XYZ file of C-alpha atoms in Angstrom:
517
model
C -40.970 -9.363 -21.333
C -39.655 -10.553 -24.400
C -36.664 -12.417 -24.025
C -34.213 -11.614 -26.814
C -34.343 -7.638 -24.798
C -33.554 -9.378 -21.627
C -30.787 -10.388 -23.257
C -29.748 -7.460 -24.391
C -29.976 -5.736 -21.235
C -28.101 -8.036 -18.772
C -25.253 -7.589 -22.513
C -25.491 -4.236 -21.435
C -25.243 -4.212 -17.484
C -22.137 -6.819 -17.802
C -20.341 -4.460 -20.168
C -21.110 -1.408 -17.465
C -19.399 -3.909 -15.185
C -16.596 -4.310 -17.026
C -15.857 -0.675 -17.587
C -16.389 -0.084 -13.930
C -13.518 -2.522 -13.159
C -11.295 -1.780 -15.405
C -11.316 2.379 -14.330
C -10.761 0.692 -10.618
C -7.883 -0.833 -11.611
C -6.746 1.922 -13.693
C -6.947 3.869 -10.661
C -4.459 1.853 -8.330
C -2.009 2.006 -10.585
C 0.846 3.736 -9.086
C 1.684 7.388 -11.090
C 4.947 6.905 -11.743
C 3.544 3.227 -13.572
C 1.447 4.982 -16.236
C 2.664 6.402 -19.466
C 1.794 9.727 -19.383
C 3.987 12.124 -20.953
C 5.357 13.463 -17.677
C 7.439 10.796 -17.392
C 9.566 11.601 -20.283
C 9.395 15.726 -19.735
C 12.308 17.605 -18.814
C 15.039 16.076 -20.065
C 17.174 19.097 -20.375
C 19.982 19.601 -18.157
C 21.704 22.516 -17.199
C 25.190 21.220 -15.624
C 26.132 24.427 -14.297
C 23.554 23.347 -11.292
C 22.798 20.070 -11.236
C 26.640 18.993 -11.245
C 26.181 21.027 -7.504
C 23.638 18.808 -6.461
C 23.143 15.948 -4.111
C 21.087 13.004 -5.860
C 17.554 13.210 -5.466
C 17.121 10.033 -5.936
C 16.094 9.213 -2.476
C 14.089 12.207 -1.662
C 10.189 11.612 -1.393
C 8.143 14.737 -2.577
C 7.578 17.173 -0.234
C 3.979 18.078 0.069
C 3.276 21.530 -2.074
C 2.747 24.021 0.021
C 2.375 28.113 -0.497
C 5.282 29.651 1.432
C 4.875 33.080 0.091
C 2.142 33.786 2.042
C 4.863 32.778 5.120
C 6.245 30.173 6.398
C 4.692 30.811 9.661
C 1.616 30.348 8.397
C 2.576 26.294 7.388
C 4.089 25.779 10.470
C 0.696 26.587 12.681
C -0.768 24.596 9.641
C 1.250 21.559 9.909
C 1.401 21.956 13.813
C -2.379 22.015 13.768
C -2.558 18.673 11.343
C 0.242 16.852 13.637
C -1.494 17.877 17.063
C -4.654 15.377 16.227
C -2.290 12.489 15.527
C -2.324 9.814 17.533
C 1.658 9.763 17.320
C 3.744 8.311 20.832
C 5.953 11.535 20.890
C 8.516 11.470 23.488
C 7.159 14.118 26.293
C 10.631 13.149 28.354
C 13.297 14.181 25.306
C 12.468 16.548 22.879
C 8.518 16.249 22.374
C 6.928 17.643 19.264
C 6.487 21.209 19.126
C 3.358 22.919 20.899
C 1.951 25.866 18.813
C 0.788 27.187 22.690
C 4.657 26.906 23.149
C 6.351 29.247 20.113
C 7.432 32.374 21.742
C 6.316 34.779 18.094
C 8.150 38.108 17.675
C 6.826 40.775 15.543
C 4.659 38.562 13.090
C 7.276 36.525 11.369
C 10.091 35.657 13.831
C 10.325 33.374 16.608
C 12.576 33.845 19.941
C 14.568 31.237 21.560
C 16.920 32.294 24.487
C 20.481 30.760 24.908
C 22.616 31.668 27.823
C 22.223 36.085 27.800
C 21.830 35.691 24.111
C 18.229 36.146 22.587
C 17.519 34.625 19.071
C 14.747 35.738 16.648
C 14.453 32.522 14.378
C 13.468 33.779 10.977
C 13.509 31.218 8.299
C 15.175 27.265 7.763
C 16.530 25.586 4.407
C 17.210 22.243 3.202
C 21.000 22.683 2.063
C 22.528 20.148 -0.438
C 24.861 21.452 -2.704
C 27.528 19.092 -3.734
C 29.812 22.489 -4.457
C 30.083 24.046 -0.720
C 31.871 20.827 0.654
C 29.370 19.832 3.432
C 26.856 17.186 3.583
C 23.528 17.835 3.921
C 22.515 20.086 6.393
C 19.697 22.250 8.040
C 20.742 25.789 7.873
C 18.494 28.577 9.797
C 18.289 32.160 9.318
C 17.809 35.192 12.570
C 19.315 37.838 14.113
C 20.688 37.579 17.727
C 21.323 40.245 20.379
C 24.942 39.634 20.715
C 27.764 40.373 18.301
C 30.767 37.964 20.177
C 28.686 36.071 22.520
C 29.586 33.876 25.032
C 27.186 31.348 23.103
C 25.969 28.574 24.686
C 25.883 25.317 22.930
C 23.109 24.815 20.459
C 21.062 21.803 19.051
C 18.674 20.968 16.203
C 15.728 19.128 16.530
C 14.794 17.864 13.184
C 11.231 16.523 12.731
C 11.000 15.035 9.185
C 7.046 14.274 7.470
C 5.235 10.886 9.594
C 7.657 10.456 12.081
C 7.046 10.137 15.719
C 11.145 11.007 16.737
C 12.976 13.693 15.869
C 16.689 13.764 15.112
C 18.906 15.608 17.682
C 21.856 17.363 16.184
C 24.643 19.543 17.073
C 24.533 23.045 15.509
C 27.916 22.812 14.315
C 28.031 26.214 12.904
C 27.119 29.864 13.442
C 27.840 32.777 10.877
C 27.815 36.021 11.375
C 26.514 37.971 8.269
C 27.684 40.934 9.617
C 31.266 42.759 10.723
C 31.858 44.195 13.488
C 33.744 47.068 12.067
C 30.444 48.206 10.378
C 28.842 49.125 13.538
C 27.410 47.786 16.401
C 25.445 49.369 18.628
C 22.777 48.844 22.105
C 19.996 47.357 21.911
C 20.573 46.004 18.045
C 20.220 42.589 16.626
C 22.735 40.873 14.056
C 21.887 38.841 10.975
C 23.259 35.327 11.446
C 23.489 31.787 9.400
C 23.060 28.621 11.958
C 23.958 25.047 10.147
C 23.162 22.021 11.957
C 24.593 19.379 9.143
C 22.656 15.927 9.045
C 25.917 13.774 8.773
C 25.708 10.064 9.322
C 21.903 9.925 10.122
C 19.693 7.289 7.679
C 17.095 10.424 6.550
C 20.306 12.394 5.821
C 18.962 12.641 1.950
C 15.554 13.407 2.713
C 14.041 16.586 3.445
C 13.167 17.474 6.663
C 9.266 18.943 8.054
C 10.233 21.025 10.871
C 13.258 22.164 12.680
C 13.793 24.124 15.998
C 16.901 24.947 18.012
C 17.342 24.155 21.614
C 20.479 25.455 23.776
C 22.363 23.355 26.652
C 19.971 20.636 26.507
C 18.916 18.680 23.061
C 16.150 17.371 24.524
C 14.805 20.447 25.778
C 10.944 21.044 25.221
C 11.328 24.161 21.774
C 9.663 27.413 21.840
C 10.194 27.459 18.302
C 9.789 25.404 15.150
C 10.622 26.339 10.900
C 9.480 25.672 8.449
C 12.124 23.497 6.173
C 12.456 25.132 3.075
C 13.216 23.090 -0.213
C 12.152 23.946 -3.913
C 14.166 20.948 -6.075
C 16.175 21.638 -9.030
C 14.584 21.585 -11.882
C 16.321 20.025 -15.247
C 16.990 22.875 -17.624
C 19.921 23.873 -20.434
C 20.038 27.867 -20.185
C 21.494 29.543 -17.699
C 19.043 31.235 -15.164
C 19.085 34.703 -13.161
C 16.823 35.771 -10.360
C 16.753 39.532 -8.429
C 16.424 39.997 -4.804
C 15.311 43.234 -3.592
C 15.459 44.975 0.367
C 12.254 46.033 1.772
C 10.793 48.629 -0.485
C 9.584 52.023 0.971
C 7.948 54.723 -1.104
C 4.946 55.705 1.057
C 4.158 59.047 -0.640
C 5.804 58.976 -3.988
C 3.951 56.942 -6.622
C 7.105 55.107 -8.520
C 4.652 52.614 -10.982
C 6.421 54.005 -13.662
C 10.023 53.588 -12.810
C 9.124 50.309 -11.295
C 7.990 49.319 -14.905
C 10.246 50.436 -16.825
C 12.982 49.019 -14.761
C 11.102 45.502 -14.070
C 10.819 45.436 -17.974
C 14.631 46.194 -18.585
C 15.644 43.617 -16.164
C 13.721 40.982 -18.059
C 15.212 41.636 -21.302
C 18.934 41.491 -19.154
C 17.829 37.859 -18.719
C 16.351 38.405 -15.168
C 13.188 35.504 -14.566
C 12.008 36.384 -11.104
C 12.513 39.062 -9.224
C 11.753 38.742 -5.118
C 11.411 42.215 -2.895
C 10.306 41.949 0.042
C 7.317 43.714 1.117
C 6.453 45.501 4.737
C 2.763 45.829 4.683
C 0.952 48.998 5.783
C 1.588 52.376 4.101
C 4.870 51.570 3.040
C 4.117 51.723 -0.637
C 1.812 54.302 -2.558
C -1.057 52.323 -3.487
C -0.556 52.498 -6.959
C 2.983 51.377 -6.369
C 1.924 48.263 -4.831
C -1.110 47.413 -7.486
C 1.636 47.767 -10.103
C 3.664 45.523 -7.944
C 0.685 42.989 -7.588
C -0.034 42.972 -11.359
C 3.528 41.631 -11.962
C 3.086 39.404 -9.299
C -0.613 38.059 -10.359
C 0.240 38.313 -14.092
C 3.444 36.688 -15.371
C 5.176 36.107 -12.194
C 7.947 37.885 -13.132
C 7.814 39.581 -9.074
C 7.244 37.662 -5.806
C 6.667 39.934 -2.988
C 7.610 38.331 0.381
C 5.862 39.581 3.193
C 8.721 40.906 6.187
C 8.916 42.774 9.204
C 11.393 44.875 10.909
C 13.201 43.810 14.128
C 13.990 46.814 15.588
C 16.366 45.989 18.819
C 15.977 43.553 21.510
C 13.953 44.915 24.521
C 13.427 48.475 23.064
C 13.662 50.149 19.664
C 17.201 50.062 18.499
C 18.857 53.735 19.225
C 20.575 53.856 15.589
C 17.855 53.500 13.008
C 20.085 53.587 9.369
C 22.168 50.838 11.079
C 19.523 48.717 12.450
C 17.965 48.680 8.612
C 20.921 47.788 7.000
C 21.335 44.856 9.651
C 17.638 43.729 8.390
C 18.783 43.794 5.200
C 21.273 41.744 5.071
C 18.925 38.861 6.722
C 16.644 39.592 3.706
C 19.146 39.081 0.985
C 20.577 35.893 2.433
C 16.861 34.465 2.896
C 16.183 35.514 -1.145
C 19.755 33.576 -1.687
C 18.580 30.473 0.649
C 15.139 30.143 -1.544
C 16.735 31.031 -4.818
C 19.679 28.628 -4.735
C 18.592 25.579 -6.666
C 16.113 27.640 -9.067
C 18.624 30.221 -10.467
C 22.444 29.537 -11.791
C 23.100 33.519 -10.755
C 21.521 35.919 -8.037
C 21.985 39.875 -8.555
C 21.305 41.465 -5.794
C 20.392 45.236 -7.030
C 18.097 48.228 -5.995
C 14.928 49.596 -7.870
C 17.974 52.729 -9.390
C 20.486 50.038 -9.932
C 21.364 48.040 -13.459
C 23.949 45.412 -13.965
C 24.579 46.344 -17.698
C 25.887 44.213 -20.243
C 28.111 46.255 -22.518
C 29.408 46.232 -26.336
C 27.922 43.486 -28.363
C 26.931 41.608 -24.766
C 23.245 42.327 -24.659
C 21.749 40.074 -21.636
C 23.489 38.353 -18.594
C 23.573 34.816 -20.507
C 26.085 35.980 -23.220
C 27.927 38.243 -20.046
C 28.818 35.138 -17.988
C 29.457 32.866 -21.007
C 31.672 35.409 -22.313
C 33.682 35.304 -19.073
C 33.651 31.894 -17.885
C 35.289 31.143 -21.471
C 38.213 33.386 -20.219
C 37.652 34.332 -16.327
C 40.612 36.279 -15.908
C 41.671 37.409 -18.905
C 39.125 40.286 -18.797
C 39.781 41.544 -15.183
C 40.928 45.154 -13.846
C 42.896 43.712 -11.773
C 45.869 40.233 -11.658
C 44.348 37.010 -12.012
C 43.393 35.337 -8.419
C 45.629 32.389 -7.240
C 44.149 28.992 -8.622
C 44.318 29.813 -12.207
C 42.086 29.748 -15.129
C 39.803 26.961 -14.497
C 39.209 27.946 -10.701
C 35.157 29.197 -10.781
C 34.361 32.523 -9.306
C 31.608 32.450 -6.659
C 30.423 35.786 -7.726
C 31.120 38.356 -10.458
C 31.169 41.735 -9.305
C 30.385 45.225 -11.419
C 32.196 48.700 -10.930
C 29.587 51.098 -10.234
C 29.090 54.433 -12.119
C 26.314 57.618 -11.607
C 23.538 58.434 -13.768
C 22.338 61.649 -12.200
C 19.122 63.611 -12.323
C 21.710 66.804 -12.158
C 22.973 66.219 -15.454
C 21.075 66.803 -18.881
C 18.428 64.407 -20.069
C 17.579 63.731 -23.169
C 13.916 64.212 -23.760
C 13.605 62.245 -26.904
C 12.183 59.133 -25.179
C 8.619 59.355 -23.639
C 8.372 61.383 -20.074
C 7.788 58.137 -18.332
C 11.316 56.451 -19.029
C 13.567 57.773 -16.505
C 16.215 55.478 -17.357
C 16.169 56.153 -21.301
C 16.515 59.837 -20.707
C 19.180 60.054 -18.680
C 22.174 58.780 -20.108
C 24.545 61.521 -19.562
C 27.027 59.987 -16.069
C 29.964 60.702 -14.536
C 32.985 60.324 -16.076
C 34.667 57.706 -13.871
C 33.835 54.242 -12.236
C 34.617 53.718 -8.355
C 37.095 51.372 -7.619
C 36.270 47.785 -7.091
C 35.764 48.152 -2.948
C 33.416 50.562 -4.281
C 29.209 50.120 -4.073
C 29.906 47.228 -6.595
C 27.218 45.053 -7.408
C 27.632 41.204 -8.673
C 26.148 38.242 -9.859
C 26.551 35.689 -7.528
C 27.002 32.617 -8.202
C 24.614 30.286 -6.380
C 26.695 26.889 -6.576
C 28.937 28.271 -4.385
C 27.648 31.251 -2.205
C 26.731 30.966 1.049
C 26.536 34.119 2.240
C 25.582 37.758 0.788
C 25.625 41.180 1.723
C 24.247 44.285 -0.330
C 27.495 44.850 -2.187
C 29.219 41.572 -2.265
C 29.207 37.872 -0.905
C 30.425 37.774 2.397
C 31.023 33.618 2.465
C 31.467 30.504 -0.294
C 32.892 27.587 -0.666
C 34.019 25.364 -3.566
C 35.118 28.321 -5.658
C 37.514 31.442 -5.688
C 37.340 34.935 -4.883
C 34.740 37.138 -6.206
C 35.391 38.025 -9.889
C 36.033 41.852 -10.802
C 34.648 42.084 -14.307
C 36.181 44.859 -16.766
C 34.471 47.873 -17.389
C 34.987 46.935 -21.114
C 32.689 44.175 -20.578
C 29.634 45.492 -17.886
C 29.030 47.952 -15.583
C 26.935 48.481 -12.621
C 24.671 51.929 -14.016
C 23.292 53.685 -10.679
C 20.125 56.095 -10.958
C 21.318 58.345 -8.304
C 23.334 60.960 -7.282
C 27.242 60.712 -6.655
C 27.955 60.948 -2.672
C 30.941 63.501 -4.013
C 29.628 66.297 -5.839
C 32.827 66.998 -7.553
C 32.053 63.885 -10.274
C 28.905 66.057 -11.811
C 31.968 68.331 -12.967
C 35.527 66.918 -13.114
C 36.414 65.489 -14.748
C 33.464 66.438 -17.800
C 30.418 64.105 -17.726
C 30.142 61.849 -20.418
C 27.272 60.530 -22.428
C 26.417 56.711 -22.010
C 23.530 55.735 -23.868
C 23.902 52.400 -24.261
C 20.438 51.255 -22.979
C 19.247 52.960 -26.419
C 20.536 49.409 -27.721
C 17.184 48.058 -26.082
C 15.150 51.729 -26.494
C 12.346 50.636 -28.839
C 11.893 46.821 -27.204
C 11.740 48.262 -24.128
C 9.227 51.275 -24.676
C 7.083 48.428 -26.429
C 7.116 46.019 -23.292
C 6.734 49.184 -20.879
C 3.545 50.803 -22.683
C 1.811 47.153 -22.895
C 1.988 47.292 -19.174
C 0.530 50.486 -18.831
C -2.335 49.304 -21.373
C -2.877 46.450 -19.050
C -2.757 48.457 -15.680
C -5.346 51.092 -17.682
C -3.111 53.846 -18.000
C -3.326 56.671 -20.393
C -0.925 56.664 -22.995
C 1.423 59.840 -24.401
């Protein structure tokens, strides 16, 4: 061979060595070392949150994982992974949780027995928030069989990502979601908050795997074990709102067309997600739920989270309307618990319900700006003690009747329900009334359908002048007498968003293959 080409060729196979180097040392450079873009990307703040928020300094990612499809699915995952770990787990003093060992109620809940007292352990959270005065802490979601106990001392065992030990701490804490004067009744469960705060431990900032509560003895083997849930902040300037909606249940009636129209209106209010929750089986008409799915599958704008109903302890629960609106409340404080470091403001609303902007407000941004410049000077009623610059953990809307009873207007097309009925009653309820609010997620720690039932950090919830919003409810008054006296009056002020709205509605249709008027 000549030997100017074997030249060339070993030229040639030294270079491919080079390159082949180089990518391998390319490659053990850490992430966080290169200079990507990603480094400098979202530098944006938004203050109203992040002021509320531990430093995240010394948090390690948390491995991404799909909850939606629920978190009892990544616990049996993770329990799975850890089982084939050759990890020295203490078998004497709280070993590692067995997934032959969770005691699993009705698909998504698991039971742990304290004392007479039975727990169904629904979800966990990773709570920081500078704003509700507590370090951070572990708090878990359930309902228990008893409304005022006795209640036997509790523990959490906190398992955080790699670690053979757990930490053993005292659930300091237990919240009822619920009052007794409301009801209570045999055989029901109650929706309750359990905090088990991390004080004074090393991992204290770092976000714990896998938690399970014990009673009498922390180092008691667990029948159950959470899923920890944590989505960080992001960095943002505008403010954000989120939706959480109760179970929905329309088995027969197909309601794709009000859901549009009413998923589409509460995105131009400012709403970015909205999370209903989702019981499976016949619940829905199946074009209901496909209409559901495209929003889910498209844009995002819906999350459906799969739930079940706990229906009593041993046996079904004799009252049925009181046992649902016990589930519900468990629902809206688990959409609160994942929401909290996503969204500045939750509204918690049904599928007939619309916090509405009013006047020259036309979205929820320019609302709460609007009355966080002046909190008080707005309000129906005298200005709460703490003055002016004390923050209101929620802001709360008087709610007024749009009735099927009273004339539509037929002008807009036959599938807007909303946009043709804007004749109401004449006169708000009070403010103890079926109010709905936008709560305020710095502070809230607690919600119920119509109001927040706990916070801290901030002052009571904020009732917001009919002058400025209004809560505008697609059903009929519970007294009769308001669909005459006094005289009904017409309200049309969703025609401010009439032609944006039919637009956005009748693309959706287009998309879901719908014929169009």
């Amino acid at each position: 061979m000549n030997v100017y080409k074997v030249s060339s060729w070993l030229k040639i196979l030294a270079w491919l060595l080079l390159a082949a180097l180089f990518v391998k040392m390319l490659a053990m450079v850490r992430p966080d070392e290169r200079l990507t873009s990603d480094r400098f990307a979202g530098r944006g703040r938004n203050l109203a949150i992040m002021r509320n928020v531990q430093p995240a300094a010394a948090m390690p990612a948390k491995p991404k994982i799909d909850t939606p499809v629920g978190d009892l699915t990544v616990v049996r995952q993770l329990l799975h992974e850890n089982a084939n770990r050759s990890w020295s787990f203490d078998e004497h003093c709280a070993p590692y949780p067995r997934l032959e060992d969770l005691n699993i109620q009705s698909e998504y809940y698991q039971l742990s027995v304290g004392g007479n007292v039975s727990y169904f352990l629904y979800s966990a959270f990773y709570e920081r928030r500078i704003s509700v005065d507590r370090s951070p802490s572990v708090v878990l979601l359930g309902m228990i069989s008893s409304f005022h106990g006795p209640f036997e001392p509790a523990y959490c065992q906190v398992w955080y990502e790699n670690s053979s030990r757990p930490e053993l701490l005292e659930m300091t804490q237990q919240d009822m979601a619920w009052y007794d004067a409301w009801g209570l009744g045999p055989e029901q469960v109650y929706p309750a908050l359990f905090t088990c705060p991390l004080a004074g431990g090393p991992r204290r900032h770092r976000v714990p795997q896998l938690v399970s509560l014990v009673f009498g003895d922390r180092c008691a083997r667990a029948s159950n074990a959470l899923y920890v849930y944590y989505r960080a902040p992001e960095r943002r300037r505008s403010l954000r709102f989120g939706v959480c909606v109760k179970d929905l249940q329309f088995p027969d009636e197909d309601m794709s067309e009000r859901f549009v129209e009413w998923l589409e209106m509460v995105r131009l209010l400012g709403a970015e997600r909205v999370t209903a929750y989702y019981l499976g089986g016949n619940t829905l008409h199946p074009n209901t739920i496909r209409t559901l799915r495209h929003y889910e599958q498209h844009d995002g704008l819906v999350e459906l989270r799969p739930f079940r109903l706990l229906e009593g302890v041993s046996k079904p629960a004799d009252h049925v309307p009181l046992n649902k609106r016990l589930n519900e409340v468990l629902m809206y404080n688990d959409c609160l618990y994942r929401s909290m470091y996503e969204f500045d403001y939750l509204a918690v609303m049904d599928v007939d319900e619309l916090i509405m902007p009013l006047g020259e407000l036309r979205n929820w941004t320019a609302l709460v700006e609007r009355l966080e410049q002046n909190p008080n000077g707005d309000s129906n009623e005298p200005s709460q003690a703490g003055g002016s610059n004390t923050p209101h953990c929620s802001l709360c809307f008087r709610n007024v009747y749009y009735s099927r009873e009273l004339q539509p207007d037929e002008t807009p097309p036959a599938s807007f329900y909303m946009l043709r009925h804007v004749q109401r009653v004449a006169q708000h309820l009070d403010a103890n009334s079926a109010v709905k609010c936008l709560h305020a997620t710095a502070y809230v720690t607690a919600l119920h359908n119509h109001f927040p039932l706990g916070w801290r950090g901030a002052g009571y919830p904020h009732d917001v002048s009919v002058a400025l919003g209004q809560m505008q409810h697609y059903r009929e008054p519970d007294d009769e007498i308001q669909l005459k006296e006094p005289p009904p009056v017409r309200d049309d002020n969703i025609w401010r968003f009439k032609e944006q709205l039919i637009n956005n509605s009748l693309a959706v249709h287009r998309q879901l293959g719908w014929s169009l008027p």
